Amino acid sequence: MNYYYLNEQREVQGPFTAEQMRRMMADGTINGNTLASEAGGANWRPLDSLHLEGDAAPETREYPEASSAVLGTCPYCSTMLVAEQVPPNCPHCGKPLHPGTESLWQNAVHAFQKYATFRGRATRREYWSFVLFSFLVHLATVIVLNMLVVLAATAGSAGALEALPDTVDTLFTIVFFLPTLAVTVRRLHDTGHTGWWAVAPYGSILLLIPLAALAYTAHDAGMALGVSMIVIAMAILGIAIYIFIQTLMPSQHGPNKYGPSLLFPRG
């Protein structure tokens, strides 16, 4: 009889004979907790509960079916999650695995709770709820501050408040920058893409340094610098469009290398 097992990336390995499985256990390639199956069946379970040919029957214990229970690894501690559905917190490290929230406010609060968390995944609902919340807060702040400036101008004391909208706008950008970047990275993870795309637009600005140096040595420095700026702007725009499209894409079914699925825990 042949046997198969799942490696740390949840890729199917095999087929192997019972003797080959024993040798791999001896050299540490796999262990008793490695999920395995007879003849590639869907009933994946820990190897120490599997009866290899020639071994004594293992102790009888209840194990969940991996076809509906293998959820992937915790994005924080890499522990394999085996359950009927994604638990609120990792049973090993205790960190939250998914928000389990529905409303705009709950998702916004969750995003701030994971203020600088770039690991794991975020659904479309979580991402766009936070984006909408940020937009509404920013819009309300701008309206209120401009109304105050107008009222102050009417009262003849606008000078003290003229700089307030710009100051508050800067503070808003600083406060919301990190959670926005983090939830964008997690949204990209949810679609199976690297989160480095979220910082790529900022990296594109670094192109200005070598391009400016080339422009300085060019015959027409002004034109060369202008072309360089256009190239950078197009690169940033292209990356921004790509990120925007990815944030609209549905969640990737099942677990991926960034963590368990939040919408499809059964894979």
mmCIF file of C-alpha atoms in Angstrom:
data_model
loop_
_atom_site.group_PDB
_atom_site.id
_atom_site.type_symbol
_atom_site.label_atom_id
_atom_site.label_comp_id
_atom_site.label_asym_id
_atom_site.label_seq_id
_atom_site.Cartn_x
_atom_site.Cartn_y
_atom_site.Cartn_z
ATOM 1 C CA MET A 1 0.000 0.000 0.000
ATOM 2 C CA ASN A 2 1.179 3.543 -0.761
ATOM 3 C CA TYR A 3 0.954 6.552 1.540
ATOM 4 C CA TYR A 4 0.925 10.314 1.084
ATOM 5 C CA TYR A 5 1.556 13.213 3.452
ATOM 6 C CA LEU A 6 1.188 17.006 3.499
ATOM 7 C CA ASN A 7 4.329 19.086 3.901
ATOM 8 C CA GLU A 8 4.481 22.465 5.700
ATOM 9 C CA GLN A 9 3.152 24.192 2.578
ATOM 10 C CA ARG A 10 0.223 21.731 2.500
ATOM 11 C CA GLU A 11 1.527 20.201 -0.726
ATOM 12 C CA VAL A 12 0.826 16.508 -1.265
ATOM 13 C CA GLN A 13 3.982 14.389 -1.130
ATOM 14 C CA GLY A 14 4.114 10.808 -2.328
ATOM 15 C CA PRO A 15 3.417 8.073 -2.996
ATOM 16 C CA PHE A 16 5.672 6.318 -0.461
ATOM 17 C CA THR A 17 5.786 2.785 0.830
ATOM 18 C CA ALA A 18 5.344 2.032 4.523
ATOM 19 C CA GLU A 19 9.096 1.450 4.851
ATOM 20 C CA GLN A 20 9.891 4.808 3.224
ATOM 21 C CA MET A 21 7.493 6.528 5.612
ATOM 22 C CA ARG A 22 9.241 4.876 8.587
ATOM 23 C CA ARG A 23 12.651 6.029 7.307
ATOM 24 C CA MET A 24 11.402 9.604 6.896
ATOM 25 C CA MET A 25 10.064 9.513 10.443
ATOM 26 C CA ALA A 26 13.434 8.256 11.656
ATOM 27 C CA ASP A 27 15.398 11.031 9.933
ATOM 28 C CA GLY A 28 12.982 13.759 11.037
ATOM 29 C CA THR A 29 11.487 14.603 7.637
ATOM 30 C CA ILE A 30 8.048 13.871 9.049
ATOM 31 C CA ASN A 31 6.727 13.157 12.528
ATOM 32 C CA GLY A 32 3.683 11.820 14.317
ATOM 33 C CA ASN A 33 1.793 15.083 13.822
ATOM 34 C CA THR A 34 2.332 15.165 10.045
ATOM 35 C CA LEU A 35 -0.969 14.822 8.215
ATOM 36 C CA ALA A 36 -0.968 11.668 6.109
ATOM 37 C CA SER A 37 -3.343 9.437 4.179
ATOM 38 C CA GLU A 38 -3.515 5.959 2.781
ATOM 39 C CA ALA A 39 -3.363 5.805 -1.006
ATOM 40 C CA GLY A 40 -3.978 9.546 -1.334
ATOM 41 C CA GLY A 41 -7.429 9.467 0.205
ATOM 42 C CA ALA A 42 -9.096 12.639 1.476
ATOM 43 C CA ASN A 43 -9.064 11.394 5.078
ATOM 44 C CA TRP A 44 -5.910 13.228 6.144
ATOM 45 C CA ARG A 45 -5.003 12.666 9.779
ATOM 46 C CA PRO A 46 -1.918 12.745 12.041
ATOM 47 C CA LEU A 47 0.586 10.089 11.080
ATOM 48 C CA ASP A 48 0.669 8.588 14.578
ATOM 49 C CA SER A 49 -2.985 7.607 14.086
ATOM 50 C CA LEU A 50 -2.335 5.973 10.711
ATOM 51 C CA HIS A 51 -1.786 2.222 10.564
ATOM 52 C CA LEU A 52 1.288 1.665 8.373
ATOM 53 C CA GLU A 53 1.677 -1.818 6.975
ATOM 54 C CA GLY A 54 3.579 -3.998 9.409
ATOM 55 C CA ASP A 55 2.879 -1.734 12.414
ATOM 56 C CA ALA A 56 0.644 -2.539 15.320
ATOM 57 C CA ALA A 57 -2.748 -0.904 15.214
ATOM 58 C CA PRO A 58 -2.529 2.598 16.729
ATOM 59 C CA GLU A 59 -4.454 3.723 19.760
ATOM 60 C CA THR A 60 -8.048 4.492 18.814
ATOM 61 C CA ARG A 61 -8.708 8.228 18.948
ATOM 62 C CA GLU A 62 -11.066 10.649 17.233
ATOM 63 C CA TYR A 63 -9.515 12.897 14.609
ATOM 64 C CA PRO A 64 -11.300 15.459 12.441
ATOM 65 C CA GLU A 65 -11.482 14.871 8.746
ATOM 66 C CA ALA A 66 -8.788 17.004 7.096
ATOM 67 C CA SER A 67 -10.883 17.466 3.977
ATOM 68 C CA SER A 68 -13.018 19.775 6.101
ATOM 69 C CA ALA A 69 -10.614 20.488 8.956
ATOM 70 C CA VAL A 70 -7.149 21.350 7.630
ATOM 71 C CA LEU A 71 -7.345 25.133 7.534
ATOM 72 C CA GLY A 72 -3.722 26.022 6.877
ATOM 73 C CA THR A 73 -1.129 27.414 9.266
ATOM 74 C CA CYS A 74 -1.396 30.277 11.729
ATOM 75 C CA PRO A 75 0.190 33.355 10.074
ATOM 76 C CA TYR A 76 1.901 34.229 13.373
ATOM 77 C CA CYS A 77 3.324 30.989 14.793
ATOM 78 C CA SER A 78 2.917 28.629 11.765
ATOM 79 C CA THR A 79 1.007 26.037 13.806
ATOM 80 C CA MET A 80 -1.185 23.807 11.636
ATOM 81 C CA LEU A 81 -4.836 24.600 12.330
ATOM 82 C CA VAL A 82 -7.076 21.544 12.432
ATOM 83 C CA ALA A 83 -10.704 22.373 13.203
ATOM 84 C CA GLU A 84 -14.149 22.477 11.656
ATOM 85 C CA GLN A 85 -13.809 26.218 11.048
ATOM 86 C CA VAL A 86 -11.261 28.958 11.649
ATOM 87 C CA PRO A 87 -11.256 29.707 15.398
ATOM 88 C CA PRO A 88 -11.301 33.331 16.592
ATOM 89 C CA ASN A 89 -7.822 32.914 18.094
ATOM 90 C CA CYS A 90 -4.920 30.575 17.393
ATOM 91 C CA PRO A 91 -5.020 27.797 20.036
ATOM 92 C CA HIS A 92 -1.208 27.851 20.196
ATOM 93 C CA CYS A 93 -0.196 31.560 20.315
ATOM 94 C CA GLY A 94 -3.578 33.067 21.152
ATOM 95 C CA LYS A 95 -3.459 35.750 18.466
ATOM 96 C CA PRO A 96 -6.681 36.636 16.586
ATOM 97 C CA LEU A 97 -7.066 34.879 13.245
ATOM 98 C CA HIS A 98 -10.034 36.752 11.802
ATOM 99 C CA PRO A 99 -12.403 39.493 12.913
ATOM 100 C CA GLY A 100 -15.718 37.722 12.492
ATOM 101 C CA THR A 101 -17.291 41.149 12.064
ATOM 102 C CA GLU A 102 -19.997 42.432 9.769
ATOM 103 C CA SER A 103 -20.625 46.156 10.288
ATOM 104 C CA LEU A 104 -18.580 49.047 8.939
ATOM 105 C CA TRP A 105 -17.780 50.221 12.466
ATOM 106 C CA GLN A 106 -16.674 46.775 13.665
ATOM 107 C CA ASN A 107 -14.373 46.332 10.686
ATOM 108 C CA ALA A 108 -12.890 49.787 11.218
ATOM 109 C CA VAL A 109 -12.250 49.014 14.882
ATOM 110 C CA HIS A 110 -10.704 45.680 13.929
ATOM 111 C CA ALA A 111 -8.378 47.395 11.433
ATOM 112 C CA PHE A 112 -7.192 49.754 14.146
ATOM 113 C CA GLN A 113 -6.736 46.847 16.545
ATOM 114 C CA LYS A 114 -4.408 45.369 13.924
ATOM 115 C CA TYR A 115 -2.861 48.813 13.416
ATOM 116 C CA ALA A 116 0.546 47.578 12.249
ATOM 117 C CA THR A 117 -0.227 43.897 11.552
ATOM 118 C CA PHE A 118 0.995 42.987 8.085
ATOM 119 C CA ARG A 119 0.556 39.231 8.452
ATOM 120 C CA GLY A 120 -2.626 37.315 7.746
ATOM 121 C CA ARG A 121 -5.509 38.128 5.423
ATOM 122 C CA ALA A 122 -8.363 40.629 5.099
ATOM 123 C CA THR A 123 -11.610 40.096 3.196
ATOM 124 C CA ARG A 124 -13.132 42.570 0.754
ATOM 125 C CA ARG A 125 -15.707 43.496 3.388
ATOM 126 C CA GLU A 126 -13.041 44.273 5.970
ATOM 127 C CA TYR A 127 -10.901 46.279 3.549
ATOM 128 C CA TRP A 128 -13.625 48.366 1.920
ATOM 129 C CA SER A 129 -15.407 48.934 5.230
ATOM 130 C CA PHE A 130 -12.217 50.489 6.553
ATOM 131 C CA VAL A 131 -11.714 52.537 3.377
ATOM 132 C CA LEU A 132 -15.296 53.831 3.561
ATOM 133 C CA PHE A 133 -14.943 54.606 7.278
ATOM 134 C CA SER A 134 -11.715 56.533 6.625
ATOM 135 C CA PHE A 135 -13.349 58.500 3.809
ATOM 136 C CA LEU A 136 -16.403 59.404 5.886
ATOM 137 C CA VAL A 137 -14.322 60.483 8.879
ATOM 138 C CA HIS A 138 -12.069 62.575 6.658
ATOM 139 C CA LEU A 139 -15.034 64.157 4.863
ATOM 140 C CA ALA A 140 -16.816 64.981 8.112
ATOM 141 C CA THR A 141 -13.638 66.481 9.551
ATOM 142 C CA VAL A 142 -13.065 68.670 6.498
ATOM 143 C CA ILE A 143 -16.684 69.914 6.517
ATOM 144 C CA VAL A 144 -16.666 70.741 10.238
ATOM 145 C CA LEU A 145 -13.303 72.520 10.107
ATOM 146 C CA ASN A 146 -14.231 74.586 7.068
ATOM 147 C CA MET A 147 -17.501 75.559 8.731
ATOM 148 C CA LEU A 148 -15.514 76.730 11.770
ATOM 149 C CA VAL A 149 -13.228 78.782 9.535
ATOM 150 C CA VAL A 150 -16.229 80.377 7.817
ATOM 151 C CA LEU A 151 -17.869 81.171 11.175
ATOM 152 C CA ALA A 152 -14.611 82.600 12.491
ATOM 153 C CA ALA A 153 -14.244 84.753 9.366
ATOM 154 C CA THR A 154 -17.779 86.024 9.869
ATOM 155 C CA ALA A 155 -16.857 86.949 13.425
ATOM 156 C CA GLY A 156 -13.692 88.638 12.207
ATOM 157 C CA SER A 157 -11.228 86.187 13.814
ATOM 158 C CA ALA A 158 -10.408 83.793 10.976
ATOM 159 C CA GLY A 159 -6.649 84.286 11.281
ATOM 160 C CA ALA A 160 -6.340 81.942 14.245
ATOM 161 C CA LEU A 161 -8.132 79.102 12.440
ATOM 162 C CA GLU A 162 -6.863 79.418 8.870
ATOM 163 C CA ALA A 163 -4.099 76.853 9.365
ATOM 164 C CA LEU A 164 -6.283 74.434 11.355
ATOM 165 C CA PRO A 165 -7.741 72.455 8.377
ATOM 166 C CA ASP A 166 -4.295 71.793 6.921
ATOM 167 C CA THR A 167 -2.893 70.819 10.316
ATOM 168 C CA VAL A 168 -5.729 68.412 11.080
ATOM 169 C CA ASP A 169 -5.540 66.982 7.560
ATOM 170 C CA THR A 170 -1.850 66.235 8.078
ATOM 171 C CA LEU A 171 -2.561 64.584 11.438
ATOM 172 C CA PHE A 172 -5.345 62.524 9.828
ATOM 173 C CA THR A 173 -2.947 61.297 7.133
ATOM 174 C CA ILE A 174 -0.359 60.318 9.744
ATOM 175 C CA VAL A 175 -2.864 58.471 11.959
ATOM 176 C CA PHE A 176 -4.536 56.565 9.117
ATOM 177 C CA PHE A 177 -1.430 55.824 7.045
ATOM 178 C CA LEU A 178 -0.205 52.716 8.872
ATOM 179 C CA PRO A 179 -3.566 50.929 9.370
ATOM 180 C CA THR A 180 -4.463 51.667 5.733
ATOM 181 C CA LEU A 181 -1.175 50.202 4.542
ATOM 182 C CA ALA A 182 -1.558 47.169 6.834
ATOM 183 C CA VAL A 183 -5.126 46.348 5.770
ATOM 184 C CA THR A 184 -4.091 46.760 2.108
ATOM 185 C CA VAL A 185 -1.250 44.283 2.598
ATOM 186 C CA ARG A 186 -3.625 41.792 4.237
ATOM 187 C CA ARG A 187 -6.167 42.283 1.413
ATOM 188 C CA LEU A 188 -3.463 41.455 -1.148
ATOM 189 C CA HIS A 189 -2.561 38.382 0.911
ATOM 190 C CA ASP A 190 -6.207 37.321 0.817
ATOM 191 C CA THR A 191 -6.058 37.199 -2.986
ATOM 192 C CA GLY A 192 -2.779 35.271 -2.918
ATOM 193 C CA HIS A 193 -0.470 38.203 -3.783
ATOM 194 C CA THR A 194 2.523 39.569 -1.938
ATOM 195 C CA GLY A 195 1.937 42.615 0.225
ATOM 196 C CA TRP A 196 5.044 44.291 -1.185
ATOM 197 C CA TRP A 197 2.820 45.645 -3.958
ATOM 198 C CA ALA A 198 1.300 47.993 -1.357
ATOM 199 C CA VAL A 199 4.632 49.744 -0.783
ATOM 200 C CA ALA A 200 5.736 49.608 -4.425
ATOM 201 C CA PRO A 201 4.358 53.125 -5.220
ATOM 202 C CA TYR A 202 6.580 54.591 -2.513
ATOM 203 C CA GLY A 203 9.520 52.604 -3.814
ATOM 204 C CA SER A 204 8.880 54.031 -7.269
ATOM 205 C CA ILE A 205 9.684 57.468 -5.908
ATOM 206 C CA LEU A 206 13.224 56.232 -5.260
ATOM 207 C CA LEU A 207 13.609 56.009 -9.025
ATOM 208 C CA LEU A 208 13.773 59.789 -8.970
ATOM 209 C CA ILE A 209 17.339 59.668 -7.597
ATOM 210 C CA PRO A 210 19.047 57.839 -10.518
ATOM 211 C CA LEU A 211 16.749 59.492 -13.055
ATOM 212 C CA ALA A 212 17.562 62.942 -11.664
ATOM 213 C CA ALA A 213 21.265 62.100 -11.857
ATOM 214 C CA LEU A 214 20.880 61.093 -15.514
ATOM 215 C CA ALA A 215 18.893 64.249 -16.225
ATOM 216 C CA TYR A 216 21.616 66.392 -14.702
ATOM 217 C CA THR A 217 24.166 64.968 -17.129
ATOM 218 C CA ALA A 218 21.842 65.191 -20.143
ATOM 219 C CA HIS A 219 22.193 67.814 -22.852
ATOM 220 C CA ASP A 220 18.756 69.228 -22.061
ATOM 221 C CA ALA A 221 18.470 68.725 -18.298
ATOM 222 C CA GLY A 222 15.007 70.285 -18.063
ATOM 223 C CA MET A 223 13.476 67.997 -20.661
ATOM 224 C CA ALA A 224 15.244 64.925 -19.263
ATOM 225 C CA LEU A 225 13.960 65.689 -15.768
ATOM 226 C CA GLY A 226 10.445 66.191 -17.112
ATOM 227 C CA VAL A 227 10.538 62.826 -18.897
ATOM 228 C CA SER A 228 11.830 61.198 -15.709
ATOM 229 C CA MET A 229 8.933 62.604 -13.727
ATOM 230 C CA ILE A 230 6.473 61.327 -16.308
ATOM 231 C CA VAL A 231 8.019 57.828 -16.154
ATOM 232 C CA ILE A 232 7.763 57.779 -12.360
ATOM 233 C CA ALA A 233 4.184 59.068 -12.426
ATOM 234 C CA MET A 234 3.169 56.379 -14.930
ATOM 235 C CA ALA A 235 4.851 53.686 -12.829
ATOM 236 C CA ILE A 236 3.021 54.832 -9.693
ATOM 237 C CA LEU A 237 -0.288 55.048 -11.556
ATOM 238 C CA GLY A 238 0.134 51.575 -13.040
ATOM 239 C CA ILE A 239 0.925 50.038 -9.651
ATOM 240 C CA ALA A 240 -1.990 51.884 -8.022
ATOM 241 C CA ILE A 241 -4.402 50.548 -10.663
ATOM 242 C CA TYR A 242 -3.075 47.019 -10.159
ATOM 243 C CA ILE A 243 -3.526 47.270 -6.365
ATOM 244 C CA PHE A 244 -7.037 48.691 -6.807
ATOM 245 C CA ILE A 245 -8.023 45.774 -9.050
ATOM 246 C CA GLN A 246 -6.644 43.253 -6.561
ATOM 247 C CA THR A 247 -8.609 44.796 -3.684
ATOM 248 C CA LEU A 248 -11.771 44.145 -5.711
ATOM 249 C CA MET A 249 -10.964 40.486 -6.304
ATOM 250 C CA PRO A 250 -12.720 37.760 -4.255
ATOM 251 C CA SER A 251 -10.935 35.946 -1.466
ATOM 252 C CA GLN A 252 -8.779 33.011 -2.493
ATOM 253 C CA HIS A 253 -10.530 29.760 -1.632
ATOM 254 C CA GLY A 254 -8.962 27.743 1.130
ATOM 255 C CA PRO A 255 -5.739 28.468 3.000
ATOM 256 C CA ASN A 256 -2.737 29.994 1.277
ATOM 257 C CA LYS A 257 0.794 30.773 2.432
ATOM 258 C CA TYR A 258 -0.433 33.897 4.215
ATOM 259 C CA GLY A 259 -2.871 32.095 6.495
ATOM 260 C CA PRO A 260 -6.242 30.370 6.672
ATOM 261 C CA SER A 261 -9.125 31.573 4.563
ATOM 262 C CA LEU A 262 -11.593 33.806 6.389
ATOM 263 C CA LEU A 263 -14.497 33.040 4.070
ATOM 264 C CA PHE A 264 -13.743 29.476 3.011
ATOM 265 C CA PRO A 265 -12.386 27.726 6.117
ATOM 266 C CA ARG A 266 -13.168 24.319 4.662
ATOM 267 C CA GLY A 267 -10.949 24.997 1.651
#
